mmCIF file of C-alpha atoms in Angstrom:
data_model
loop_
_atom_site.group_PDB
_atom_site.id
_atom_site.type_symbol
_atom_site.label_atom_id
_atom_site.label_comp_id
_atom_site.label_asym_id
_atom_site.label_seq_id
_atom_site.Cartn_x
_atom_site.Cartn_y
_atom_site.Cartn_z
ATOM 1 C CA UNK N 15 15.053 -13.910 -4.637
ATOM 2 C CA UNK N 16 11.734 -12.109 -4.738
ATOM 3 C CA UNK N 17 10.553 -11.306 -1.227
ATOM 4 C CA UNK N 18 6.808 -11.212 -1.901
ATOM 5 C CA UNK N 19 5.680 -12.855 -5.097
ATOM 6 C CA UNK N 20 2.246 -13.052 -6.647
ATOM 7 C CA UNK N 21 0.890 -15.102 -9.498
ATOM 8 C CA UNK N 22 -0.398 -14.470 -12.005
ATOM 9 C CA UNK N 23 0.785 -10.977 -12.883
ATOM 10 C CA UNK N 24 -2.117 -10.499 -15.274
ATOM 11 C CA UNK N 25 -5.520 -12.156 -15.245
ATOM 12 C CA UNK N 26 -8.307 -11.572 -17.741
ATOM 13 C CA UNK N 27 -11.544 -13.421 -17.105
ATOM 14 C CA UNK N 28 -15.246 -13.276 -17.781
ATOM 15 C CA UNK N 29 -17.928 -12.082 -15.417
ATOM 16 C CA UNK N 30 -19.287 -14.810 -13.208
ATOM 17 C CA UNK N 31 -16.097 -16.867 -13.119
ATOM 18 C CA UNK N 32 -14.239 -17.884 -9.963
ATOM 19 C CA UNK N 33 -10.529 -17.160 -9.798
ATOM 20 C CA UNK N 34 -7.628 -17.279 -7.364
ATOM 21 C CA UNK N 35 -4.509 -15.189 -6.966
ATOM 22 C CA UNK N 36 -1.574 -16.723 -5.142
ATOM 23 C CA UNK N 37 0.877 -14.973 -2.878
ATOM 24 C CA UNK N 38 4.023 -16.228 -1.220
ATOM 25 C CA UNK N 39 6.562 -14.452 0.961
ATOM 26 C CA UNK N 40 10.005 -15.728 1.890
ATOM 27 C CA UNK N 41 10.756 -13.080 4.499
ATOM 28 C CA UNK N 42 9.626 -15.124 7.469
ATOM 29 C CA UNK N 43 6.948 -12.561 8.215
ATOM 30 C CA UNK N 44 4.019 -13.358 10.447
ATOM 31 C CA UNK N 45 1.375 -11.179 8.884
ATOM 32 C CA UNK N 46 0.153 -11.005 5.316
ATOM 33 C CA UNK N 47 -2.264 -8.624 3.658
ATOM 34 C CA UNK N 48 -4.288 -8.110 0.536
ATOM 35 C CA UNK N 49 -4.777 -4.617 -0.847
ATOM 36 C CA UNK N 50 -6.853 -3.473 -3.814
ATOM 37 C CA UNK N 51 -5.758 -0.566 -5.999
ATOM 38 C CA UNK N 52 -8.497 0.856 -8.181
ATOM 39 C CA UNK N 53 -8.221 2.707 -11.483
ATOM 40 C CA UNK N 54 -7.585 5.961 -9.640
ATOM 41 C CA UNK N 55 -4.585 4.380 -7.931
ATOM 42 C CA UNK N 56 -6.246 4.355 -4.527
ATOM 43 C CA UNK N 57 -4.846 1.521 -2.367
ATOM 44 C CA UNK N 58 -7.231 0.047 0.162
ATOM 45 C CA UNK N 59 -6.790 -2.759 2.691
ATOM 46 C CA UNK N 60 -8.927 -5.821 2.120
ATOM 47 C CA UNK N 61 -7.611 -8.317 4.651
ATOM 48 C CA UNK N 62 -4.887 -8.793 7.159
ATOM 49 C CA UNK N 63 -4.055 -12.250 8.417
ATOM 50 C CA UNK N 64 -1.624 -13.972 10.708
ATOM 51 C CA UNK N 65 -1.623 -17.350 12.339
ATOM 52 C CA UNK N 66 -4.125 -16.275 14.864
ATOM 53 C CA UNK N 67 -6.570 -13.946 13.302
ATOM 54 C CA UNK N 68 -8.157 -12.866 10.074
ATOM 55 C CA UNK N 69 -9.225 -9.254 10.013
ATOM 56 C CA UNK N 70 -11.574 -8.329 7.256
ATOM 57 C CA UNK N 71 -12.349 -4.875 5.999
ATOM 58 C CA UNK N 72 -16.100 -4.778 6.331
ATOM 59 C CA UNK N 73 -16.523 -3.142 2.944
ATOM 60 C CA UNK N 74 -15.116 -6.182 1.143
ATOM 61 C CA UNK N 75 -17.866 -8.343 -0.422
ATOM 62 C CA UNK N 76 -18.034 -11.900 0.865
ATOM 63 C CA UNK N 77 -17.280 -13.130 -2.658
ATOM 64 C CA UNK N 78 -13.661 -12.456 -1.678
ATOM 65 C CA UNK N 79 -12.042 -14.937 0.654
ATOM 66 C CA UNK N 80 -8.411 -15.263 1.729
ATOM 67 C CA UNK N 81 -7.005 -18.726 2.224
ATOM 68 C CA UNK N 82 -3.741 -19.410 4.007
ATOM 69 C CA UNK N 83 -2.320 -22.938 3.739
ATOM 70 C CA UNK N 84 0.687 -21.889 5.834
ATOM 71 C CA UNK N 85 2.436 -18.842 7.230
ATOM 72 C CA UNK N 86 4.242 -18.062 3.992
ATOM 73 C CA UNK N 87 1.187 -18.092 1.752
ATOM 74 C CA UNK N 88 -2.011 -16.104 1.547
ATOM 75 C CA UNK N 89 -4.118 -16.723 -1.523
ATOM 76 C CA UNK N 90 -7.096 -14.660 -2.575
ATOM 77 C CA UNK N 91 -10.118 -16.444 -3.961
ATOM 78 C CA UNK N 92 -12.852 -14.513 -5.722
ATOM 79 C CA UNK N 93 -16.241 -15.977 -6.573
ATOM 80 C CA UNK N 94 -18.675 -14.745 -9.194
ATOM 81 C CA UNK N 95 -16.429 -12.054 -10.557
ATOM 82 C CA UNK N 96 -17.991 -8.717 -11.441
ATOM 83 C CA UNK N 97 -16.847 -5.911 -13.728
ATOM 84 C CA UNK N 98 -16.168 -3.726 -10.699
ATOM 85 C CA UNK N 99 -13.628 -6.204 -9.405
ATOM 86 C CA UNK N 100 -11.226 -5.100 -12.122
ATOM 87 C CA UNK N 101 -8.239 -3.604 -10.318
ATOM 88 C CA UNK N 102 -4.682 -4.338 -9.311
ATOM 89 C CA UNK N 103 -4.464 -6.571 -6.252
ATOM 90 C CA UNK N 104 -1.367 -6.344 -4.089
ATOM 91 C CA UNK N 105 -0.217 -8.835 -1.548
ATOM 92 C CA UNK N 106 2.009 -7.584 1.268
ATOM 93 C CA UNK N 107 3.639 -8.883 4.410
ATOM 94 C CA UNK N 108 5.121 -7.509 7.590
ATOM 95 C CA UNK N 109 6.922 -8.901 10.613
ATOM 96 C CA UNK N 110 5.358 -9.154 14.035
ATOM 97 C CA UNK N 111 5.039 -5.748 15.609
ATOM 98 C CA UNK N 112 6.168 -3.846 12.530
ATOM 99 C CA UNK N 113 4.161 -1.388 10.472
ATOM 100 C CA UNK N 114 6.444 -1.635 7.456
ATOM 101 C CA UNK N 115 4.777 -3.693 4.773
ATOM 102 C CA UNK N 116 6.631 -5.222 1.835
ATOM 103 C CA UNK N 117 4.540 -5.414 -1.312
ATOM 104 C CA UNK N 118 4.383 -7.894 -4.136
ATOM 105 C CA UNK N 119 4.403 -6.769 -7.749
ATOM 106 C CA UNK N 120 0.639 -6.844 -8.043
ATOM 107 C CA UNK N 121 -1.865 -8.807 -10.100
ATOM 108 C CA UNK N 122 -3.802 -6.846 -12.667
ATOM 109 C CA UNK N 123 -7.268 -8.392 -12.833
ATOM 110 C CA UNK N 124 -9.520 -7.476 -15.731
ATOM 111 C CA UNK N 125 -13.083 -8.743 -15.740
ATOM 112 C CA UNK N 126 -14.810 -8.627 -19.115
ATOM 113 C CA UNK R 96 -13.006 6.068 9.846
ATOM 114 C CA UNK R 97 -9.281 6.568 9.313
ATOM 115 C CA UNK R 98 -8.443 9.248 6.787
ATOM 116 C CA UNK R 99 -5.261 10.214 4.946
ATOM 117 C CA UNK R 100 -5.241 13.249 2.666
ATOM 118 C CA UNK R 101 -2.358 14.024 0.368
ATOM 119 C CA UNK R 102 -1.706 17.212 -1.528
ATOM 120 C CA UNK R 103 -1.177 18.134 -4.213
ATOM 121 C CA UNK R 104 -2.706 15.250 -6.159
ATOM 122 C CA UNK R 105 -0.342 15.920 -9.025
ATOM 123 C CA UNK R 106 2.697 18.033 -9.603
ATOM 124 C CA UNK R 107 4.859 18.791 -12.629
ATOM 125 C CA UNK R 108 8.330 20.227 -12.054
ATOM 126 C CA UNK R 109 11.568 20.660 -13.954
ATOM 127 C CA UNK R 110 14.708 18.725 -13.162
ATOM 128 C CA UNK R 111 16.627 20.383 -10.385
ATOM 129 C CA UNK R 112 13.563 21.794 -8.642
ATOM 130 C CA UNK R 113 12.775 21.065 -5.004
ATOM 131 C CA UNK R 114 9.336 19.683 -4.167
ATOM 132 C CA UNK R 115 7.358 19.273 -0.962
ATOM 133 C CA UNK R 116 4.599 16.709 -0.732
ATOM 134 C CA UNK R 117 2.039 16.940 2.042
ATOM 135 C CA UNK R 118 0.149 14.349 4.017
ATOM 136 C CA UNK R 119 -2.409 14.953 6.757
ATOM 137 C CA UNK R 120 -4.184 12.239 8.665
ATOM 138 C CA UNK R 121 -6.844 11.275 11.166
ATOM 139 C CA UNK R 122 -6.474 7.816 12.633
ATOM 140 C CA UNK R 123 -7.319 6.028 15.844
ATOM 141 C CA UNK R 124 -4.526 4.117 17.586
ATOM 142 C CA UNK R 125 -1.856 5.737 15.429
ATOM 143 C CA UNK R 126 1.307 3.710 15.230
ATOM 144 C CA UNK R 127 3.399 5.236 12.450
ATOM 145 C CA UNK R 128 3.327 7.103 9.162
ATOM 146 C CA UNK R 129 4.965 5.640 6.099
ATOM 147 C CA UNK R 130 5.932 6.984 2.701
ATOM 148 C CA UNK R 131 6.070 4.765 -0.357
ATOM 149 C CA UNK R 132 7.110 5.391 -3.943
ATOM 150 C CA UNK R 133 5.149 3.652 -6.668
ATOM 151 C CA UNK R 134 6.452 3.592 -10.199
ATOM 152 C CA UNK R 135 4.985 0.972 -12.467
ATOM 153 C CA UNK R 136 4.428 -1.841 -10.063
ATOM 154 C CA UNK R 137 4.766 -2.422 -6.348
ATOM 155 C CA UNK R 138 4.953 0.424 -3.850
ATOM 156 C CA UNK R 139 8.480 0.548 -2.492
ATOM 157 C CA UNK R 140 9.192 1.686 1.016
ATOM 158 C CA UNK R 141 10.844 5.066 1.602
ATOM 159 C CA UNK R 142 10.423 6.085 5.234
ATOM 160 C CA UNK R 143 8.650 5.162 8.418
ATOM 161 C CA UNK R 144 8.093 7.916 10.972
ATOM 162 C CA UNK R 145 6.941 7.348 14.501
ATOM 163 C CA UNK R 146 8.239 10.338 16.434
ATOM 164 C CA UNK R 147 7.498 14.018 15.948
ATOM 165 C CA UNK R 148 10.154 16.426 14.826
ATOM 166 C CA UNK R 149 12.829 13.907 13.875
ATOM 167 C CA UNK R 150 13.809 14.215 10.248
ATOM 168 C CA UNK R 151 14.531 11.072 8.308
ATOM 169 C CA UNK R 152 16.830 11.440 5.345
ATOM 170 C CA UNK R 153 17.869 9.258 2.461
ATOM 171 C CA UNK R 154 19.926 10.956 -0.206
ATOM 172 C CA UNK R 155 17.873 13.746 -1.739
ATOM 173 C CA UNK R 156 14.709 12.666 0.077
ATOM 174 C CA UNK R 157 13.754 13.661 3.581
ATOM 175 C CA UNK R 158 10.625 13.494 5.672
ATOM 176 C CA UNK R 159 9.332 14.721 8.990
ATOM 177 C CA UNK R 160 6.275 14.058 11.110
ATOM 178 C CA UNK R 161 4.239 16.422 13.284
ATOM 179 C CA UNK R 162 2.051 14.332 15.577
ATOM 180 C CA UNK R 163 0.465 17.357 17.181
ATOM 181 C CA UNK R 164 -0.764 18.838 13.918
ATOM 182 C CA UNK R 165 -1.228 15.374 12.359
ATOM 183 C CA UNK R 166 0.756 15.824 9.196
ATOM 184 C CA UNK R 167 3.953 14.876 7.461
ATOM 185 C CA UNK R 168 5.926 16.263 4.560
ATOM 186 C CA UNK R 169 8.192 14.563 2.077
ATOM 187 C CA UNK R 170 10.869 16.753 0.498
ATOM 188 C CA UNK R 171 12.792 15.932 -2.632
ATOM 189 C CA UNK R 172 15.666 18.227 -3.537
ATOM 190 C CA UNK R 173 17.385 18.524 -6.937
ATOM 191 C CA UNK R 174 14.693 16.393 -8.563
ATOM 192 C CA UNK R 175 15.601 14.010 -11.382
ATOM 193 C CA UNK R 176 13.443 12.381 -14.043
ATOM 194 C CA UNK R 177 13.809 9.122 -12.130
ATOM 195 C CA UNK R 178 11.875 10.668 -9.267
ATOM 196 C CA UNK R 179 8.739 10.650 -11.439
ATOM 197 C CA UNK R 180 6.290 8.371 -9.642
ATOM 198 C CA UNK R 181 3.264 8.324 -7.403
ATOM 199 C CA UNK R 182 4.201 9.016 -3.796
ATOM 200 C CA UNK R 183 1.926 7.350 -1.309
ATOM 201 C CA UNK R 184 1.479 8.305 2.304
ATOM 202 C CA UNK R 185 0.051 5.722 4.689
ATOM 203 C CA UNK R 186 -0.693 5.579 8.388
ATOM 204 C CA UNK R 187 -0.638 2.392 10.352
ATOM 205 C CA UNK R 188 -2.710 1.388 13.297
ATOM 206 C CA UNK R 189 -2.800 -1.692 15.402
ATOM 207 C CA UNK R 190 -5.498 -3.969 14.025
ATOM 208 C CA UNK R 191 -4.991 -6.716 16.570
ATOM 209 C CA UNK R 192 -3.019 -9.938 16.825
ATOM 210 C CA UNK R 193 0.251 -8.258 15.928
ATOM 211 C CA UNK R 194 -0.867 -6.927 12.578
ATOM 212 C CA UNK R 195 -0.886 -3.316 11.466
ATOM 213 C CA UNK R 196 -3.207 -2.115 8.777
ATOM 214 C CA UNK R 197 -2.135 0.670 6.485
ATOM 215 C CA UNK R 198 -4.578 3.317 5.375
ATOM 216 C CA UNK R 199 -3.297 5.015 2.252
ATOM 217 C CA UNK R 200 -3.865 8.456 0.837
ATOM 218 C CA UNK R 201 -4.688 8.842 -2.831
ATOM 219 C CA UNK R 202 -1.101 9.678 -3.654
ATOM 220 C CA UNK R 203 0.720 12.556 -5.277
ATOM 221 C CA UNK R 204 1.693 11.995 -8.878
ATOM 222 C CA UNK R 205 5.027 13.692 -9.449
ATOM 223 C CA UNK R 206 6.265 14.269 -12.980
ATOM 224 C CA UNK R 207 9.792 15.607 -13.426
ATOM 225 C CA UNK R 208 10.502 16.945 -16.890
ATOM 226 C CA UNK R 209 14.007 17.468 -18.283
#
């Protein structure tokens, strides 16, 4: 069973569209994250979220919004996609009080 | 702002060589330092270090943390072609409500040639 799974694995879309990436974890973790990895392979935190609090990296445009229907899911919704949003987006999770994050396989988003 | 600097950015070695990857950091509310290996897809966890001077070892890989000098090294002995990957160093800090954000370095791309 995949611990942290994301769908879709690949997403190609036009500028201006709205899209969502889904993430689910079956590890029973309390905290989930979204990271963005750019073309130079630099991984950067976008959001961290648990039942109590959403923490947003202030550099993330407000076109990006995480939505969590329950503890096991944290979806990423992106409005008005731009060319610069092209990247690989990784979902991750960790247990309460632990630094160790488990990553999903990534979603490669290409905006054309 | 938290900062993690890895060196070298890329490295090419022959099978059997020993390599040392470096990671220095500046972070407020430091919790731990983690090493990940990224091949084609997801970063996979290697080590988490929280205490200075205690070496962690897994097969041919080992790592140690120096909290006074704010750096860590990752050693790989007797390298194999399967070790070719990007090695990511990350530091975690408490970001509130039981969550820990990781700040990553830019990675070291290791290529092991036969």
